One Martini backbone bead per residue (centre of mass of N, CA, C, O) as a GRO file, in nm:
protein
  275
    1UNK     BB    1   9.251  12.065   9.361
    2UNK     BB    2   8.893  12.102   9.312
    3UNK     BB    3   8.633  12.364   9.385
    4UNK     BB    4   8.374  12.447   9.197
    5UNK     BB    5   8.190  12.653   9.053
    6UNK     BB    6   7.921  12.682   8.865
    7UNK     BB    7   8.062  12.842   8.639
    8UNK     BB    8   8.311  12.648   8.613
    9UNK     BB    9   8.116  12.393   8.531
   10UNK     BB   10   8.052  12.486   8.268
   11UNK     BB   11   8.007  12.418   7.968
   12UNK     BB   12   8.214  12.363   7.682
   13UNK     BB   13   8.319  12.415   7.364
   14UNK     BB   14   8.486  12.133   7.169
   15UNK     BB   15   8.482  12.118   6.856
   16UNK     BB   16   8.753  12.247   6.775
   17UNK     BB   17   8.928  12.042   6.923
   18UNK     BB   18   8.833  11.787   6.780
   19UNK     BB   19   8.921  11.874   6.499
   20UNK     BB   20   9.215  11.952   6.555
   21UNK     BB   21   9.301  11.671   6.655
   22UNK     BB   22   9.217  11.507   6.409
   23UNK     BB   23   9.409  11.660   6.207
   24UNK     BB   24   9.691  11.645   6.383
   25UNK     BB   25   9.727  11.411   6.569
   26UNK     BB   26   9.729  11.332   6.910
   27UNK     BB   27   9.950  11.092   6.894
   28UNK     BB   28  10.199  11.200   7.078
   29UNK     BB   29  10.391  10.961   7.141
   30UNK     BB   30  10.414  10.697   7.323
   31UNK     BB   31  10.278  10.426   7.407
   32UNK     BB   32  10.226  10.239   7.680
   33UNK     BB   33  10.323   9.967   7.543
   34UNK     BB   34  10.621  10.110   7.448
   35UNK     BB   35  10.650  10.264   7.724
   36UNK     BB   36  10.499  10.382   7.944
   37UNK     BB   37  10.334  10.289   8.245
   38UNK     BB   38  10.038  10.245   8.355
   39UNK     BB   39   9.820  10.198   8.570
   40UNK     BB   40   9.675   9.961   8.732
   41UNK     BB   41   9.402   9.790   8.674
   42UNK     BB   42   9.206   9.833   8.961
   43UNK     BB   43   9.373   9.970   9.159
   44UNK     BB   44   9.451  10.072   9.454
   45UNK     BB   45   9.379  10.395   9.593
   46UNK     BB   46   9.582  10.695   9.679
   47UNK     BB   47   9.541  11.042   9.799
   48UNK     BB   48   9.846  11.251   9.899
   49UNK     BB   49   9.855  11.583   9.884
   50UNK     BB   50   9.878  11.648  10.212
   51UNK     BB   51  10.069  11.398  10.254
   52UNK     BB   52  10.276  11.154  10.355
   53UNK     BB   53  10.196  10.801  10.390
   54UNK     BB   54  10.102  10.500  10.488
   55UNK     BB   55   9.933  10.296  10.320
   56UNK     BB   56   9.681  10.113  10.292
   57UNK     BB   57   9.559   9.826  10.252
   58UNK     BB   58   9.545   9.751   9.899
   59UNK     BB   59   9.747   9.945   9.780
   60UNK     BB   60   9.891  10.036   9.444
   61UNK     BB   61   9.820  10.356   9.423
   62UNK     BB   62  10.009  10.671   9.446
   63UNK     BB   63   9.945  11.009   9.517
   64UNK     BB   64  10.197  11.274   9.501
   65UNK     BB   65  10.378  11.517   9.557
   66UNK     BB   66  10.676  11.635   9.423
   67UNK     BB   67  10.801  11.686   9.727
   68UNK     BB   68  10.774  11.385   9.747
   69UNK     BB   69  10.803  11.060   9.783
   70UNK     BB   70  10.768  10.772   9.670
   71UNK     BB   71  10.609  10.470   9.698
   72UNK     BB   72  10.726  10.193   9.805
   73UNK     BB   73  10.636   9.939   9.573
   74UNK     BB   74  10.452  10.151   9.421
   75UNK     BB   75  10.252  10.311   9.227
   76UNK     BB   76  10.367  10.641   9.124
   77UNK     BB   77  10.227  10.970   9.141
   78UNK     BB   78  10.300  11.296   9.016
   79UNK     BB   79  10.235  11.615   9.124
   80UNK     BB   80  10.135  11.891   8.900
   81UNK     BB   81  10.118  12.240   8.830
   82UNK     BB   82  10.072  12.330   8.485
   83UNK     BB   83   9.853  12.604   8.472
   84UNK     BB   84   9.951  12.690   8.757
   85UNK     BB   85  10.045  12.808   9.041
   86UNK     BB   86  10.198  12.768   9.321
   87UNK     BB   87  10.164  12.938   9.606
   88UNK     BB   88  10.478  12.948   9.678
   89UNK     BB   89  10.546  13.060   9.364
   90UNK     BB   90  10.396  13.314   9.272
   91UNK     BB   91  10.573  13.560   9.341
   92UNK     BB   92  10.833  13.472   9.201
   93UNK     BB   93  10.712  13.450   8.913
   94UNK     BB   94  10.598  13.736   8.897
   95UNK     BB   95  10.884  13.865   8.922
   96UNK     BB   96  11.065  13.689   8.711
   97UNK     BB   97  10.791  13.597   8.504
   98UNK     BB   98  10.538  13.788   8.412
   99UNK     BB   99  10.485  13.680   8.107
  100UNK     BB  100  10.352  13.395   8.223
  101UNK     BB  101  10.119  13.566   8.325
  102UNK     BB  102   9.797  13.621   8.339
  103UNK     BB  103   9.629  13.923   8.234
  104UNK     BB  104   9.403  14.174   8.390
  105UNK     BB  105   9.361  14.496   8.460
  106UNK     BB  106   9.680  14.498   8.565
  107UNK     BB  107   9.656  14.191   8.658
  108UNK     BB  108   9.643  13.892   8.781
  109UNK     BB  109   9.507  13.581   8.724
  110UNK     BB  110   9.285  13.414   8.933
  111UNK     BB  111   9.175  13.169   9.120
  112UNK     BB  112   8.869  13.183   9.274
  113UNK     BB  113   8.927  12.919   9.468
  114UNK     BB  114   9.265  12.985   9.440
  115UNK     BB  115   9.409  13.290   9.492
  116UNK     BB  116   9.723  13.181   9.508
  117UNK     BB  117   9.663  13.118   9.206
  118UNK     BB  118   9.811  13.153   8.890
  119UNK     BB  119   9.773  13.200   8.564
  120UNK     BB  120   9.884  13.078   8.285
  121UNK     BB  121  10.017  13.176   7.965
  122UNK     BB  122   9.898  12.983   7.670
  123UNK     BB  123   9.831  13.186   7.403
  124UNK     BB  124  10.126  13.108   7.282
  125UNK     BB  125  10.408  12.961   7.166
  126UNK     BB  126  10.610  13.128   7.334
  127UNK     BB  127  10.486  13.084   7.609
  128UNK     BB  128  10.492  12.772   7.600
  129UNK     BB  129  10.802  12.752   7.584
  130UNK     BB  130  10.860  12.900   7.854
  131UNK     BB  131  10.698  12.714   8.036
  132UNK     BB  132  10.853  12.458   7.978
  133UNK     BB  133  11.121  12.555   8.102
  134UNK     BB  134  10.993  12.565   8.391
  135UNK     BB  135  10.861  12.254   8.407
  136UNK     BB  136  11.056  12.026   8.306
  137UNK     BB  137  11.234  11.992   8.564
  138UNK     BB  138  10.998  11.865   8.728
  139UNK     BB  139  10.972  11.611   8.558
  140UNK     BB  140  11.255  11.511   8.604
  141UNK     BB  141  11.226  11.485   8.910
  142UNK     BB  142  11.012  11.268   8.908
  143UNK     BB  143  11.188  11.056   8.768
  144UNK     BB  144  11.445  11.059   8.958
  145UNK     BB  145  11.267  10.984   9.220
  146UNK     BB  146  11.066  10.728   9.103
  147UNK     BB  147  10.836  10.784   8.932
  148UNK     BB  148  10.587  10.664   8.697
  149UNK     BB  149  10.408  10.932   8.706
  150UNK     BB  150  10.186  11.206   8.595
  151UNK     BB  151   9.994  11.489   8.709
  152UNK     BB  152   9.820  11.764   8.549
  153UNK     BB  153   9.703  12.049   8.661
  154UNK     BB  154   9.463  12.270   8.514
  155UNK     BB  155   9.355  12.223   8.221
  156UNK     BB  156   9.085  12.416   8.289
  157UNK     BB  157   9.179  12.723   8.312
  158UNK     BB  158   9.015  12.857   8.074
  159UNK     BB  159   8.743  12.869   8.249
  160UNK     BB  160   8.912  13.110   8.436
  161UNK     BB  161   8.994  13.348   8.195
  162UNK     BB  162   8.776  13.537   8.070
  163UNK     BB  163   8.847  13.441   7.758
  164UNK     BB  164   9.177  13.448   7.716
  165UNK     BB  165   9.143  13.140   7.691
  166UNK     BB  166   9.174  12.821   7.541
  167UNK     BB  167   9.160  12.496   7.482
  168UNK     BB  168   9.379  12.499   7.263
  169UNK     BB  169   9.603  12.620   7.433
  170UNK     BB  170   9.617  12.388   7.645
  171UNK     BB  171   9.657  12.151   7.451
  172UNK     BB  172   9.924  12.247   7.336
  173UNK     BB  173  10.073  12.231   7.606
  174UNK     BB  174  10.013  11.937   7.670
  175UNK     BB  175  10.178  11.816   7.442
  176UNK     BB  176  10.448  11.896   7.564
  177UNK     BB  177  10.420  11.746   7.835
  178UNK     BB  178  10.381  11.462   7.721
  179UNK     BB  179  10.646  11.439   7.566
  180UNK     BB  180  10.827  11.486   7.817
  181UNK     BB  181  10.731  11.255   7.987
  182UNK     BB  182  10.798  11.028   7.789
  183UNK     BB  183  11.103  11.097   7.778
  184UNK     BB  184  11.115  11.021   8.103
  185UNK     BB  185  10.917  10.756   8.139
  186UNK     BB  186  10.634  10.884   8.179
  187UNK     BB  187  10.334  10.879   8.265
  188UNK     BB  188  10.014  11.053   8.179
  189UNK     BB  189   9.751  11.253   8.326
  190UNK     BB  190   9.436  11.349   8.304
  191UNK     BB  191   9.301  11.641   8.466
  192UNK     BB  192   9.014  11.650   8.423
  193UNK     BB  193   8.823  11.773   8.183
  194UNK     BB  194   8.581  11.594   8.056
  195UNK     BB  195   8.529  11.729   7.767
  196UNK     BB  196   8.838  11.624   7.677
  197UNK     BB  197   8.863  11.312   7.682
  198UNK     BB  198   8.819  11.207   7.394
  199UNK     BB  199   9.056  11.361   7.243
  200UNK     BB  200   9.287  11.290   7.484
  201UNK     BB  201   9.318  10.970   7.502
  202UNK     BB  202   9.556  10.960   7.279
  203UNK     BB  203   9.764  11.125   7.461
  204UNK     BB  204   9.699  11.010   7.716
  205UNK     BB  205   9.719  10.731   7.959
  206UNK     BB  206   9.520  10.871   8.173
  207UNK     BB  207   9.286  10.943   8.445
  208UNK     BB  208   9.195  11.218   8.670
  209UNK     BB  209   8.895  11.219   8.876
  210UNK     BB  210   8.713  11.464   9.021
  211UNK     BB  211   8.393  11.430   9.098
  212UNK     BB  212   8.233  11.248   8.877
  213UNK     BB  213   7.976  11.184   9.033
  214UNK     BB  214   7.881  11.462   9.124
  215UNK     BB  215   7.890  11.556   8.798
  216UNK     BB  216   7.829  11.325   8.599
  217UNK     BB  217   8.135  11.223   8.441
  218UNK     BB  218   8.232  10.920   8.435
  219UNK     BB  219   8.139  10.845   8.145
  220UNK     BB  220   8.349  11.020   7.989
  221UNK     BB  221   8.597  10.873   8.091
  222UNK     BB  222   8.518  10.580   8.022
  223UNK     BB  223   8.477  10.622   7.715
  224UNK     BB  224   8.784  10.709   7.671
  225UNK     BB  225   8.961  10.515   7.910
  226UNK     BB  226   8.808  10.316   8.058
  227UNK     BB  227   9.008  10.169   8.312
  228UNK     BB  228   9.192  10.452   8.304
  229UNK     BB  229   9.068  10.547   8.608
  230UNK     BB  230   9.105  10.794   8.860
  231UNK     BB  231   8.891  10.827   9.148
  232UNK     BB  232   8.759  11.120   9.335
  233UNK     BB  233   8.592  11.174   9.631
  234UNK     BB  234   8.411  11.404   9.859
  235UNK     BB  235   8.268  11.447  10.168
  236UNK     BB  236   8.144  11.758  10.114
  237UNK     BB  237   8.021  11.653   9.796
  238UNK     BB  238   7.796  11.442   9.774
  239UNK     BB  239   7.537  11.304   9.593
  240UNK     BB  240   7.581  11.037   9.743
  241UNK     BB  241   7.646  10.779   9.898
  242UNK     BB  242   7.928  10.584   9.868
  243UNK     BB  243   7.787  10.313   9.831
  244UNK     BB  244   7.626  10.407   9.580
  245UNK     BB  245   7.870  10.471   9.408
  246UNK     BB  246   7.987  10.174   9.413
  247UNK     BB  247   7.714  10.044   9.282
  248UNK     BB  248   7.794  10.140   9.013
  249UNK     BB  249   7.866   9.946   8.746
  250UNK     BB  250   8.043  10.186   8.562
  251UNK     BB  251   8.252  10.262   8.738
  252UNK     BB  252   8.539  10.327   8.842
  253UNK     BB  253   8.767  10.102   8.967
  254UNK     BB  254   8.939  10.346   9.081
  255UNK     BB  255   8.783  10.431   9.392
  256UNK     BB  256   8.743  10.714   9.618
  257UNK     BB  257   8.736  10.853   9.952
  258UNK     BB  258   8.790  11.197  10.064
  259UNK     BB  259   8.912  11.445  10.214
  260UNK     BB  260   8.951  11.763  10.109
  261UNK     BB  261   9.250  11.808  10.253
  262UNK     BB  262   9.425  11.546  10.256
  263UNK     BB  263   9.505  11.426  10.510
  264UNK     BB  264   9.664  11.255  10.727
  265UNK     BB  265   9.694  10.993  10.903
  266UNK     BB  266   9.543  11.085  11.224
  267UNK     BB  267   9.415  11.332  11.141
  268UNK     BB  268   9.187  11.553  11.152
  269UNK     BB  269   8.942  11.440  10.908
  270UNK     BB  270   9.020  11.173  10.820
  271UNK     BB  271   8.950  11.008  10.497
  272UNK     BB  272   8.910  10.653  10.388
  273UNK     BB  273   8.773  10.506  10.094
  274UNK     BB  274   8.691  10.193   9.912
  275UNK     BB  275   8.545  10.013   9.656
   0.00000   0.00000   0.00000
């Protein structure tokens, strides 16, 4: 879950990525039709990264952290932090595998909005291979736990790397993760990074878009992924009221409003609304 500064939201040039993907053929791995099954189109969505609970009536798709169990009988998406450390793992990875952490000025590069998260160094093939060895067991765990799909967070970490990483670096690592997810029978979703949606729609199976209405990016996801977009807006930073968001004719079909902390039902501050 991201709450980005204005600087971090700034558009980046992706012409090189577009050309590179066009030349290399970005459709590596089986298509959803022949392999992993993407989320049901227009299915009711719930986003439960703050803890698992019984979903509201009408929900078909549930996103939960990889440490939780999938929602029984519902299409379940497993959340993994693929391009930055999880806060609980940051110190351990920094001590055990410091070469995998992006550094600058003698220290690790941190996400300015989530300073307990350290950026992974995707800057060369060797680093990406080592990172894959760290993360692929987590993908396997998502599959063996019974999840149907996975979303990989922080694809856009290069925008927070002070120029040390490029979009191409992260796309190259994303290719490894997509192939691994497909090998496990999991569909995989592009998380945020709207500017990369068009070239990556042939690689990923669906998109997970946080605050696409707030930042007026929903059209980028829809143009690339059609109806295969899961969209989440947050109560603390709406562009317009949620009823107006839902009234937009070409909005993503699976769209919800949640509280920023994604607390469980019954907890103070819990909000869940669905278009």
